[in-house]
PDB file of C-alpha atoms and ligand atoms in Angstrom:
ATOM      1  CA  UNK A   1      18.164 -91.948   5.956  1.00 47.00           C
ATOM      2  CA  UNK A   2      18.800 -95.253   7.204  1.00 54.00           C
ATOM      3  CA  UNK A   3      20.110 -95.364  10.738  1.00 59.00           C
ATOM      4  CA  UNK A   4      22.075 -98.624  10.170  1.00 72.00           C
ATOM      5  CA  UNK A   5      23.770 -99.737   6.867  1.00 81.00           C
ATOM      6  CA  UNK A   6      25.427-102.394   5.420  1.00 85.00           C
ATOM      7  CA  UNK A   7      29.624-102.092   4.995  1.00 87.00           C
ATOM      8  CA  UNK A   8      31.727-104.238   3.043  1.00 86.00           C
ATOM      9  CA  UNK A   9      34.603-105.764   4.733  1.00 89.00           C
ATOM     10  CA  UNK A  10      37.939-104.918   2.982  1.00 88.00           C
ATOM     11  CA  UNK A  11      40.401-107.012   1.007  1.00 82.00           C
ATOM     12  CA  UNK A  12      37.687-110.187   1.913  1.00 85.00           C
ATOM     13  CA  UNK A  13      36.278-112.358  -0.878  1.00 80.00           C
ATOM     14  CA  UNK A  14      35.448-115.885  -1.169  1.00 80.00           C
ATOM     15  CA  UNK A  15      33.075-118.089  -3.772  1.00 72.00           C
ATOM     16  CA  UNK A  16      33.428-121.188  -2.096  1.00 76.00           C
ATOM     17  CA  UNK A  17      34.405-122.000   1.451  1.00 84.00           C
ATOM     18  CA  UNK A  18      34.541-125.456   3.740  1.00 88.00           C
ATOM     19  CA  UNK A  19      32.277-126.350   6.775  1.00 92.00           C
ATOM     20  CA  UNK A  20      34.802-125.372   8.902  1.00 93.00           C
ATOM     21  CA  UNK A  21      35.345-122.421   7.252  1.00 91.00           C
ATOM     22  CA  UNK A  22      32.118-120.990   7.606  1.00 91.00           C
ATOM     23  CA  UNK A  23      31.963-122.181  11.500  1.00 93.00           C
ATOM     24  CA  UNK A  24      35.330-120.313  11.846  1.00 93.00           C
ATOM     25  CA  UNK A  25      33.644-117.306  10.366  1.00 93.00           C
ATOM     26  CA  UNK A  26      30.660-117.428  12.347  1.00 93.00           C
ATOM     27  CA  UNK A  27      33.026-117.345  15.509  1.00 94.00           C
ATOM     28  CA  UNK A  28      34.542-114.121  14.308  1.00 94.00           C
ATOM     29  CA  UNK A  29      31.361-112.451  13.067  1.00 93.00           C
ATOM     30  CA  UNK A  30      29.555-113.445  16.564  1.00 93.00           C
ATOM     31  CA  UNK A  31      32.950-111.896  18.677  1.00 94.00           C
ATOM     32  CA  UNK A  32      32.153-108.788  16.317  1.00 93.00           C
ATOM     33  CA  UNK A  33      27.863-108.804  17.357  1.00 91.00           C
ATOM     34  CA  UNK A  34      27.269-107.900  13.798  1.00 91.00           C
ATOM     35  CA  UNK A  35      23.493-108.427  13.663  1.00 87.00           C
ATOM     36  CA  UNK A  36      23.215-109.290   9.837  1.00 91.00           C
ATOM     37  CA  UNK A  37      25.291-110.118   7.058  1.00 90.00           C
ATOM     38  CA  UNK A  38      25.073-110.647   2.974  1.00 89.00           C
ATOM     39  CA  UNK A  39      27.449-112.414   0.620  1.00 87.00           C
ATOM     40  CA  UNK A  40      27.325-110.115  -2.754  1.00 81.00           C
ATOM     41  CA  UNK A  41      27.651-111.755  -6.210  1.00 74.00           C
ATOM     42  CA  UNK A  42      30.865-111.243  -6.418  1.00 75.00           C
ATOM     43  CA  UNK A  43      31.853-113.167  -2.852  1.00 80.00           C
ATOM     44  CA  UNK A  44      32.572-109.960  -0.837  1.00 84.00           C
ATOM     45  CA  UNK A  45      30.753-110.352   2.424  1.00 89.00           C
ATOM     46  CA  UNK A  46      28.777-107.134   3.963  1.00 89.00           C
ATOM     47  CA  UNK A  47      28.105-106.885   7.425  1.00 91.00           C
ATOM     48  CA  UNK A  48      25.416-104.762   9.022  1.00 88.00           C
ATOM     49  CA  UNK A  49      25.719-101.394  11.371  1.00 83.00           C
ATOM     50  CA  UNK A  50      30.270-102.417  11.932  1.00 88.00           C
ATOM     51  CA  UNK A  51      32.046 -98.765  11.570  1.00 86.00           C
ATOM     52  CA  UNK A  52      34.553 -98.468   8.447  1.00 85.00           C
ATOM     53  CA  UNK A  53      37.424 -98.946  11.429  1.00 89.00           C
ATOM     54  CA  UNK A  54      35.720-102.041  12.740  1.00 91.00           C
ATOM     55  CA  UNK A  55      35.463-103.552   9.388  1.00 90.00           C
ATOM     56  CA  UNK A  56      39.137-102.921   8.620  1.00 91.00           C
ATOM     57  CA  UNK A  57      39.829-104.802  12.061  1.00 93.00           C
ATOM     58  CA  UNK A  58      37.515-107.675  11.253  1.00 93.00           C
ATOM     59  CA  UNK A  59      38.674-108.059   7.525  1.00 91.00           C
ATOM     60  CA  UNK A  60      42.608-108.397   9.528  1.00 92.00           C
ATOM     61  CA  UNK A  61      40.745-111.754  11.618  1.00 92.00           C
ATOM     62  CA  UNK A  62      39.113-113.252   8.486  1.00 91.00           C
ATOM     63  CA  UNK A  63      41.156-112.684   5.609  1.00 87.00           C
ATOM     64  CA  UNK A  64      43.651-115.235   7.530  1.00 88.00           C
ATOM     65  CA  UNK A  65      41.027-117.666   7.467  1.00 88.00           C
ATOM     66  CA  UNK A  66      40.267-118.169   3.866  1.00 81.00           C
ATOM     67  CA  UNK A  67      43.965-118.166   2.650  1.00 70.00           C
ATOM     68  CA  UNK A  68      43.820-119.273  -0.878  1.00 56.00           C
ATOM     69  CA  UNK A  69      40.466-117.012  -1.910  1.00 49.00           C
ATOM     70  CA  UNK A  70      42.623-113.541  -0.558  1.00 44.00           C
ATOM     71  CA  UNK A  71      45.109-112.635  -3.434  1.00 49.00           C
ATOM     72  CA  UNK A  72      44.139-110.324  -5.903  1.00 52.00           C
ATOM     73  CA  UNK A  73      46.498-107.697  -7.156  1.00 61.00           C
ATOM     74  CA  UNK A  74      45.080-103.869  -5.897  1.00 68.00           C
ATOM     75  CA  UNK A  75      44.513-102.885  -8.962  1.00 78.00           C
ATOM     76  CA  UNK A  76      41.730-105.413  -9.501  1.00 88.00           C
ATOM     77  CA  UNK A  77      38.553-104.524  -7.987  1.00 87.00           C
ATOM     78  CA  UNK A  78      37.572-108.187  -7.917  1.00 86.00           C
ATOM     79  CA  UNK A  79      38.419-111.223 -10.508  1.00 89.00           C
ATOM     80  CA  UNK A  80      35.054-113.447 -10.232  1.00 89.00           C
ATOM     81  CA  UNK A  81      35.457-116.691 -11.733  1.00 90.00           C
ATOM     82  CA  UNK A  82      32.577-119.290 -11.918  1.00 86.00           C
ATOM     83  CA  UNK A  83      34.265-123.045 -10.906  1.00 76.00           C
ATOM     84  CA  UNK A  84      34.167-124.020 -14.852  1.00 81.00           C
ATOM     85  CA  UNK A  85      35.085-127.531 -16.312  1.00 86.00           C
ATOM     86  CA  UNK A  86      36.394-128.723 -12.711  1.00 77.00           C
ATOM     87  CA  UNK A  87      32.948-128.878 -11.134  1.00 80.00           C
ATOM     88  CA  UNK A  88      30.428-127.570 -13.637  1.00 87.00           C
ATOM     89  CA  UNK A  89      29.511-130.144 -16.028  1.00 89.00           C
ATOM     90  CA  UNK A  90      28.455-127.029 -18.492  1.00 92.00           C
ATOM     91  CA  UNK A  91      32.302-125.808 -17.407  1.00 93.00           C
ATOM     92  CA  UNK A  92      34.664-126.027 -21.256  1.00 95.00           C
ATOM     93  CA  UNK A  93      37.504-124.453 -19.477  1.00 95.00           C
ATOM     94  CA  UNK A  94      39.375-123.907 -16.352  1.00 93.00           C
ATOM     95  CA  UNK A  95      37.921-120.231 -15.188  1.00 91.00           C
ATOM     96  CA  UNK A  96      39.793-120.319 -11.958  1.00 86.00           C
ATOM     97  CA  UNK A  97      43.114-121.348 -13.459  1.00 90.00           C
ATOM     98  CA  UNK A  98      43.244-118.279 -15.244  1.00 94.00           C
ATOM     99  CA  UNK A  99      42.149-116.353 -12.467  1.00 91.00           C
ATOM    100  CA  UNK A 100      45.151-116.944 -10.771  1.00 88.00           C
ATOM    101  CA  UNK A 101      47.445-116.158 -13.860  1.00 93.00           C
ATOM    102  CA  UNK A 102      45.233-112.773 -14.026  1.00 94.00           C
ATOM    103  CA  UNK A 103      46.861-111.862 -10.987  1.00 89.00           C
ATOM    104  CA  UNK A 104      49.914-112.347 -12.606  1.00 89.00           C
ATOM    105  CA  UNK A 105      49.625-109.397 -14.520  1.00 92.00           C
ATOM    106  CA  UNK A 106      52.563-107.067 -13.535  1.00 89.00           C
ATOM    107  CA  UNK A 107      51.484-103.472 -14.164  1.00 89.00           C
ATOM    108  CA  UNK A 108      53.636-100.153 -13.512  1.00 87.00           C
ATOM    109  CA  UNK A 109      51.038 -98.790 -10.654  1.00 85.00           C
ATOM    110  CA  UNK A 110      46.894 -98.380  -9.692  1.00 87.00           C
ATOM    111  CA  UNK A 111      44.586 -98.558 -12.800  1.00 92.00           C
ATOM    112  CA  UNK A 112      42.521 -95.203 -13.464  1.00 92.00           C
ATOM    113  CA  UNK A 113      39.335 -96.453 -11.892  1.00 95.00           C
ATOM    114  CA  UNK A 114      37.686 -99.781 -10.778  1.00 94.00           C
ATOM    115  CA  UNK A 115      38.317-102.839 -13.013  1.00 95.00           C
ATOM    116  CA  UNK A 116      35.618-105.436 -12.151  1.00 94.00           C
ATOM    117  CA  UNK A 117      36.692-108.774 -14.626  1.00 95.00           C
ATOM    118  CA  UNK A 118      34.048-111.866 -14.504  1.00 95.00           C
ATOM    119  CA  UNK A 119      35.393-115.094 -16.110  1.00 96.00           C
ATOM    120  CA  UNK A 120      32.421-117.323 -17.649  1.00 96.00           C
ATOM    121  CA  UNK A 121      33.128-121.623 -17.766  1.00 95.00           C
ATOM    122  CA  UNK A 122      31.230-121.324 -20.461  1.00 96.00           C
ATOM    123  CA  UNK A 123      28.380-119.596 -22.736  1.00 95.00           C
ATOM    124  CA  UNK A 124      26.049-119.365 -19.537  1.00 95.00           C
ATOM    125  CA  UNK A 125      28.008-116.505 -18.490  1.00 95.00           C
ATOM    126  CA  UNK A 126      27.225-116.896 -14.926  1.00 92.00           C
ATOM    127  CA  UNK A 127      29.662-114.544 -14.091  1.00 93.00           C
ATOM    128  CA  UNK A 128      28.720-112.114 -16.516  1.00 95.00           C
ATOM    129  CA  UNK A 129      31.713-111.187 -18.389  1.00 97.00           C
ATOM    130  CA  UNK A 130      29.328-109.291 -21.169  1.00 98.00           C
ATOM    131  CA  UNK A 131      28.488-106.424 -18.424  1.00 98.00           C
ATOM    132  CA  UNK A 132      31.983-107.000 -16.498  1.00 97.00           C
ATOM    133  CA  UNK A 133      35.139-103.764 -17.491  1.00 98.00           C
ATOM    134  CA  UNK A 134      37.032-107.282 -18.741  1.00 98.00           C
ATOM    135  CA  UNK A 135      35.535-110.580 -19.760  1.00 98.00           C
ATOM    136  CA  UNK A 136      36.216-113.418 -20.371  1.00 98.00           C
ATOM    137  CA  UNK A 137      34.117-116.247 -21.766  1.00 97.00           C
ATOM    138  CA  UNK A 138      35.515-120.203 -22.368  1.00 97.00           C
ATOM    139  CA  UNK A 139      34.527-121.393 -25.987  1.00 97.00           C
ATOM    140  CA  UNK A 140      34.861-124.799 -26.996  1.00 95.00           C
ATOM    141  CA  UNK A 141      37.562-123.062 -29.612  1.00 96.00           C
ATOM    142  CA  UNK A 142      39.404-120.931 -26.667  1.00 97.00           C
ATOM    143  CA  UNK A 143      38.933-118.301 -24.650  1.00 98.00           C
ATOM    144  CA  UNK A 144      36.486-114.783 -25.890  1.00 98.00           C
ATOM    145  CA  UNK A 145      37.588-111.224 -24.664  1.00 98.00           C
ATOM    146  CA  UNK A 146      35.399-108.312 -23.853  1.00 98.00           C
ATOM    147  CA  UNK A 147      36.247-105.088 -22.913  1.00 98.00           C
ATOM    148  CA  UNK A 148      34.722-102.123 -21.641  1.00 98.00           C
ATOM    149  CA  UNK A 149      31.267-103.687 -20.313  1.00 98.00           C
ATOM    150  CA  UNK A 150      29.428-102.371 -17.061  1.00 98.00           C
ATOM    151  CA  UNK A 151      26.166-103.388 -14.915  1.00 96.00           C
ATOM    152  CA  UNK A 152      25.824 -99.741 -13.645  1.00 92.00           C
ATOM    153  CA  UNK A 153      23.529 -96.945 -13.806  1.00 95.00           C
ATOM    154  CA  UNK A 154      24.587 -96.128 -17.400  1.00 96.00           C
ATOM    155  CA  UNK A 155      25.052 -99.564 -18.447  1.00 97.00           C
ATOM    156  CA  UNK A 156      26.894-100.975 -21.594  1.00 98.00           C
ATOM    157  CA  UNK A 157      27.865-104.092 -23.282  1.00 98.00           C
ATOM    158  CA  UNK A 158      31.595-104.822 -23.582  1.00 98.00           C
ATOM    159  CA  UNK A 159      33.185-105.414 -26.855  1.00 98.00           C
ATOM    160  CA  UNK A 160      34.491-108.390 -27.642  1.00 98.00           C
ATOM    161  CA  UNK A 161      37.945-107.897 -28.692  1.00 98.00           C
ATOM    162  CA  UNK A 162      39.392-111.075 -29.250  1.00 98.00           C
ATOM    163  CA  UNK A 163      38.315-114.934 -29.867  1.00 97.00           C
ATOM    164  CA  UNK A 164      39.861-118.839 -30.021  1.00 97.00           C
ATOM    165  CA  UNK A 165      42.233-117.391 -27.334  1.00 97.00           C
ATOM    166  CA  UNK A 166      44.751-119.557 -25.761  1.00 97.00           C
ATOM    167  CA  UNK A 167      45.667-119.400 -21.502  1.00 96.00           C
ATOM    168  CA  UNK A 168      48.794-117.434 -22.657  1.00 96.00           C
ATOM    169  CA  UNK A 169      47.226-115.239 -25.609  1.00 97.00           C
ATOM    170  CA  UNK A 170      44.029-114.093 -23.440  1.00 98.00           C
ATOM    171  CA  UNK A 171      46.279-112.959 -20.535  1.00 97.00           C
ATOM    172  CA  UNK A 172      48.622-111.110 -23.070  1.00 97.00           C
ATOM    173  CA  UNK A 173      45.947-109.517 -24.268  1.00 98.00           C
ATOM    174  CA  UNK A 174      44.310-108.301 -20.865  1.00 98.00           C
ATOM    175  CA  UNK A 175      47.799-107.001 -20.318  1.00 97.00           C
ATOM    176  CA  UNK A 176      47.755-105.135 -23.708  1.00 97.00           C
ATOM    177  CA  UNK A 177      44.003-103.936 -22.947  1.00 98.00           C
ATOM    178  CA  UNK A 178      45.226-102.367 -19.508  1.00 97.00           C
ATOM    179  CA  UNK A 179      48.268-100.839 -20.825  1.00 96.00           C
ATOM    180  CA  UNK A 180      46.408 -99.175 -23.144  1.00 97.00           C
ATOM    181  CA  UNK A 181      43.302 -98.222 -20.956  1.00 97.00           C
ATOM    182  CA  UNK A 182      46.428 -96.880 -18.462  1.00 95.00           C
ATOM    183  CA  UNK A 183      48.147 -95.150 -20.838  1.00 95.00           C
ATOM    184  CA  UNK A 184      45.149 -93.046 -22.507  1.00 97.00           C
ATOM    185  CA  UNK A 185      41.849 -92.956 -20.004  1.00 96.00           C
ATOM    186  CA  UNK A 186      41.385 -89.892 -17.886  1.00 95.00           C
ATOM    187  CA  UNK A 187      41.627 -90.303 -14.261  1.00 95.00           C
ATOM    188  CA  UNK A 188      38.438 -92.225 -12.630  1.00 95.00           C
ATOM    189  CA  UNK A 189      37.209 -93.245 -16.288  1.00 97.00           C
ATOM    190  CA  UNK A 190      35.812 -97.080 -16.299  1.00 98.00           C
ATOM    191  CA  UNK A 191      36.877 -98.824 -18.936  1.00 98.00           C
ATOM    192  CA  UNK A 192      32.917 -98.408 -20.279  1.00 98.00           C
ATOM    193  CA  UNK A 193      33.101 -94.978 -21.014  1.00 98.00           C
ATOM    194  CA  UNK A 194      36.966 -94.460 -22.074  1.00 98.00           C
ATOM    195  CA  UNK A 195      36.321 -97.172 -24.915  1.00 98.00           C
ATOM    196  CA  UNK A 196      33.723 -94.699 -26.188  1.00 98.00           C
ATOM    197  CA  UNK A 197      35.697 -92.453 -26.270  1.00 98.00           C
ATOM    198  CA  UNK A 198      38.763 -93.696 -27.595  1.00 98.00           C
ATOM    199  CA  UNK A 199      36.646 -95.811 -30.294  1.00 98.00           C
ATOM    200  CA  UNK A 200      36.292 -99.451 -30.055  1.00 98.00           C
ATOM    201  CA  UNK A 201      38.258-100.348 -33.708  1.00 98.00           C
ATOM    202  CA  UNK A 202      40.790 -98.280 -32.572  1.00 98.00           C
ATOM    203  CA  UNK A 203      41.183 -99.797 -29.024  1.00 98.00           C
ATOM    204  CA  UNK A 204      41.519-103.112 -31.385  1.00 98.00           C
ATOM    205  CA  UNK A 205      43.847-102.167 -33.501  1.00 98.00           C
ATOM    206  CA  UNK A 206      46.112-101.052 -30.522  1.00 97.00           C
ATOM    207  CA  UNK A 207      46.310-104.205 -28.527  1.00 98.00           C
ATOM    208  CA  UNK A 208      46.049-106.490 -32.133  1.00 97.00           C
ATOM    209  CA  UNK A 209      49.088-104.904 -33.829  1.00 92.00           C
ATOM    210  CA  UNK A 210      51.285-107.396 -32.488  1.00 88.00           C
ATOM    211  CA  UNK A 211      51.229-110.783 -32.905  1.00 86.00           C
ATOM    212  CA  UNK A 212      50.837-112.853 -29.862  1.00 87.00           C
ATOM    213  CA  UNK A 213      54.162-113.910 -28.065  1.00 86.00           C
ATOM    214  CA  UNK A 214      53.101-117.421 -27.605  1.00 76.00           C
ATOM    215  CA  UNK A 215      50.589-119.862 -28.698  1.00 78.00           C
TER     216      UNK A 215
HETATM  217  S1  SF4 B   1      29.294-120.099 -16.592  1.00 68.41           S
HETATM  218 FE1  SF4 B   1      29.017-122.195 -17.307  1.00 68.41          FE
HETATM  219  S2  SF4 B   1      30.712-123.318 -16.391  1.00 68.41           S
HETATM  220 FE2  SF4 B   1      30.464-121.427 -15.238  1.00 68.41          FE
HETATM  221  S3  SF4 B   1      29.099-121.935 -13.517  1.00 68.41           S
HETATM  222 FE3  SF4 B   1      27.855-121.084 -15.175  1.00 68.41          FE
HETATM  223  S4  SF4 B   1      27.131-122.883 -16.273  1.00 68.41           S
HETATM  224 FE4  SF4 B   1      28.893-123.543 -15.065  1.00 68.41          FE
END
């Protein structure tokens, strides 16, 4: 058993951060004494041998700090979204645009279990969507959705549900995807493992009935 391990800090995640930033951070992490620390690859920051209480205090001093990386809806595990067109010369589309209308989403309460969602620039998949519970890949003809994929011990490739998406008809569709994963997954099923159950042509069907409300 390890004597010391590594905790997450709450509510804190960041791809991208300024000089001052990081010195800012450093300041905190130093009042703290934390002896070692990891950014995952999904931003969150661990710290080594902090208390679960500690970390809660230390996520209330940084989260202030990095004020435009800190709003994602509970319900979302994380939204990871690679820096696309604006500073990727691969980049077809604007990844962290749509990030922020992702967060958008208005939903009736918690989803069933963790919803990890990885937005790709571009074919690269940096952020791999493929593996992610929803994906979402830029295309020179719009945006590619794919459900149900996960990195895990039993993992699976997502399904791609939709392509040639628009800004407005791939975030209608995650919002048809999670209404439907709400209404009919158990509790604490990822979306991995309730798409084989449900049955992926059905899962289409449901969210593709209806014709998209804009273009
Ligand atoms: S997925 Fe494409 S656009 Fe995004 S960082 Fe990777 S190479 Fe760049």
């Amino acid at each position: 058993m390890p004597t010391r391990s590594f905790s997450t800090v709450p509510g804190f995640q960041t791809t991208s951060f300024t000089p001052q930033q990081l010195e800012q951070l450093l300041i905190v992490l130093k009042a703290y004494d934390v002896e070692e620390m990891k950014f995952t690859s999904t931003g969150r920051l661990s710290v080594l041998g902090l208390s679960k209480e500690t970390c809660t205090q230390l996520a209330a001093e940084l989260i202030p700090l990095f004020p435009k990386k800190k709003t994602h809806k509970e319900w979302f595990t994380y939204i990871q979204a690679c820096p696309g067109m604006d500073s990727c010369k691969f980049g077809v589309r604007d990844g962290e645009a749509l990030a922020a209308q992702i967060e958008k989403i208005e939903l009736s309460g918690p989803l069933r279990a963790k919803m990890k969602i990885g937005i790709a620039g571009c074919q690269m998949c940096c952020t791999e969507p493929y593996v992610r519970d929803l994906g979402i890949l830029a295309e020179r003809k719009g945006w590619k959705l794919i459900f149900g994929g996960n990195a895990g011990g039993r993992a699976r490739i997502g399904d791609v549900i939709a392509e040639g998406l628009t800004d407005d008809q791939v975030v209608e569709l995650i919002h048809r995807c999670l209404i439907v994963y709400q209404d009919n997954a158990g509790a604490k099923v990822r979306s991995a493992r309730f798409l084989e159950s449900f049955g992926v042509d059905r899962f289409k069907k449901a969210v593709l009935s209806e014709p998209f409300q804009k273009k």
